[in-house]
Amino acid sequence: MEVAAWAGRAGSRLRNGAWRIALAAVTATVAWVLAQYLLGQPTPIFAPIAAVVCLTDDPGTRGRRALRLLAGVCAGVAVGELATRVTGSGWLQVGMAVAAGMVVVVLGSINSLTLLQSGIAALLVVGLASPQTGWTRLLSAVIGGVLALVVSQVLASPSPVRMLVSAARDALAVPASALAEVAAALREGSASRAGDAVTTLRDGPELLATFLDTSETAASLAATTVRGRRERARVTALRDRLAGIEYVHASTVLLARAAAETLSAGASVPARLTDGVAELAAAVQALAADPSASDPRVEEPGGPRPIHEVAEELARTRPGGLADRDAQLAAQLHLLALDVAALVDPAPART
């Protein structure tokens, strides 16, 4: 069982990283060929290294990574060349050049990649003691870094809208499934089924964290890539509208627990609360199926009521006149309806 679980996780990681691996491999090959042709080097190792280093990060950080790498290389080569001409080469000069290259970088940044590249560049220039080594490495790294910039920011930049919608779909699928389970539990009076809904929600935090990370990546892509700039207005609108997904998760957890406690106590839940949960579950399922549409049901003639109508009506649910446990369930339904309404129209405040 443990081997099967590990294999499943390994397969998932491989699927997630396959595109990144292929992109880095192809770009490294092209960088090698370009550096051979442009610089006349038989083994231009630094060009593919720069390309791989720049392209192994998440899409939203590749551009900054390439710029940091180039900044570190330039600082290290400049310090190394100066040190070679002034002090010559040797074990002491190597250490001094590495330290000096990193000090120059620290004056403007403490980014680990920039520091690393400046130290390595200075080390190679002084350690190999060849006047051409540093500048050749610089040009080779520039070729790899610039190529990585072109690939990541222009040729192979992902769609931030598609990334955001996909992550939102996965994040909404969990509360949608759990709410359907809660509605069925209330209809059947099954406390165990309500408990199953609570168990289903344990997968929610991981998917929610992925969505939040993807939202930040989408914003970065919209600001730094050619494709992202074309989608910037839509990315901003989607991020504003879908920001409340975490509230939907939290409210669904509270509602599922309230339902489980109510049913465990043997209470009879009013039909209007059961129907409300079922209708809200269907609304969240519709949003999970198409997060890019603010209200997927609006364009369905003769279909279920639009989500905003359902959410706004259920947001008026009040616990007055209900037994204690039913009142708690009604209060949680009210909060969840407010959160779902905010996913359709983010303008109203959550109260």
PDB file of N, CA and C in Angstrom, residues 77-78 81 85 125 131-140:
ATOM      1  N   VAL A  77      31.981  38.491 -13.018  1.00  0.00           N
ATOM      2  CA  VAL A  77      32.995  38.586 -14.079  1.00  0.00           C
ATOM      3  C   VAL A  77      33.781  39.889 -13.959  1.00  0.00           C
ATOM      4  N   ALA A  78      33.052  40.994 -13.712  1.00  0.00           N
ATOM      5  CA  ALA A  78      33.731  42.287 -13.596  1.00  0.00           C
ATOM      6  C   ALA A  78      34.735  42.277 -12.442  1.00  0.00           C
ATOM      7  N   GLU A  81      37.720  39.831 -13.332  1.00  0.00           N
ATOM      8  CA  GLU A  81      38.652  40.406 -14.299  1.00  0.00           C
ATOM      9  C   GLU A  81      39.535  41.468 -13.643  1.00  0.00           C
ATOM     10  N   ARG A  85      43.765  41.222 -13.054  1.00  0.00           N
ATOM     11  CA  ARG A  85      44.701  42.210 -13.575  1.00  0.00           C
ATOM     12  C   ARG A  85      45.500  42.902 -12.454  1.00  0.00           C
ATOM     13  N   VAL A 125      36.828  33.056 -13.149  1.00  0.00           N
ATOM     14  CA  VAL A 125      37.730  33.990 -13.818  1.00  0.00           C
ATOM     15  C   VAL A 125      39.105  33.967 -13.163  1.00  0.00           C
ATOM     16  N   PRO A 131      42.512  35.497 -19.266  1.00  0.00           N
ATOM     17  CA  PRO A 131      41.802  36.748 -19.510  1.00  0.00           C
ATOM     18  C   PRO A 131      40.526  36.553 -20.311  1.00  0.00           C
ATOM     19  N   GLN A 132      40.483  35.503 -21.122  1.00  0.00           N
ATOM     20  CA  GLN A 132      39.296  35.313 -21.950  1.00  0.00           C
ATOM     21  C   GLN A 132      38.192  34.533 -21.235  1.00  0.00           C
ATOM     22  N   THR A 133      38.551  33.839 -20.181  1.00  0.00           N
ATOM     23  CA  THR A 133      37.579  32.956 -19.554  1.00  0.00           C
ATOM     24  C   THR A 133      36.354  33.697 -19.050  1.00  0.00           C
ATOM     25  N   GLY A 134      36.588  34.777 -18.327  1.00  0.00           N
ATOM     26  CA  GLY A 134      35.469  35.495 -17.739  1.00  0.00           C
ATOM     27  C   GLY A 134      34.532  36.063 -18.765  1.00  0.00           C
ATOM     28  N   TRP A 135      35.110  36.732 -19.793  1.00  0.00           N
ATOM     29  CA  TRP A 135      34.234  37.356 -20.781  1.00  0.00           C
ATOM     30  C   TRP A 135      33.523  36.300 -21.627  1.00  0.00           C
ATOM     31  N   THR A 136      34.178  35.209 -21.901  1.00  0.00           N
ATOM     32  CA  THR A 136      33.514  34.143 -22.643  1.00  0.00           C
ATOM     33  C   THR A 136      32.366  33.558 -21.836  1.00  0.00           C
ATOM     34  N   ARG A 137      32.612  33.360 -20.538  1.00  0.00           N
ATOM     35  CA  ARG A 137      31.539  32.856 -19.676  1.00  0.00           C
ATOM     36  C   ARG A 137      30.389  33.846 -19.628  1.00  0.00           C
ATOM     37  N   LEU A 138      30.721  35.122 -19.550  1.00  0.00           N
ATOM     38  CA  LEU A 138      29.680  36.143 -19.505  1.00  0.00           C
ATOM     39  C   LEU A 138      28.816  36.088 -20.757  1.00  0.00           C
ATOM     40  N   LEU A 139      29.460  36.078 -21.929  1.00  0.00           N
ATOM     41  CA  LEU A 139      28.695  36.045 -23.177  1.00  0.00           C
ATOM     42  C   LEU A 139      27.881  34.767 -23.299  1.00  0.00           C
ATOM     43  N   SER A 140      28.474  33.646 -22.886  1.00  0.00           N
ATOM     44  CA  SER A 140      27.766  32.368 -22.944  1.00  0.00           C
ATOM     45  C   SER A 140      26.547  32.383 -22.028  1.00  0.00           C
TER      46      SER A 140
END
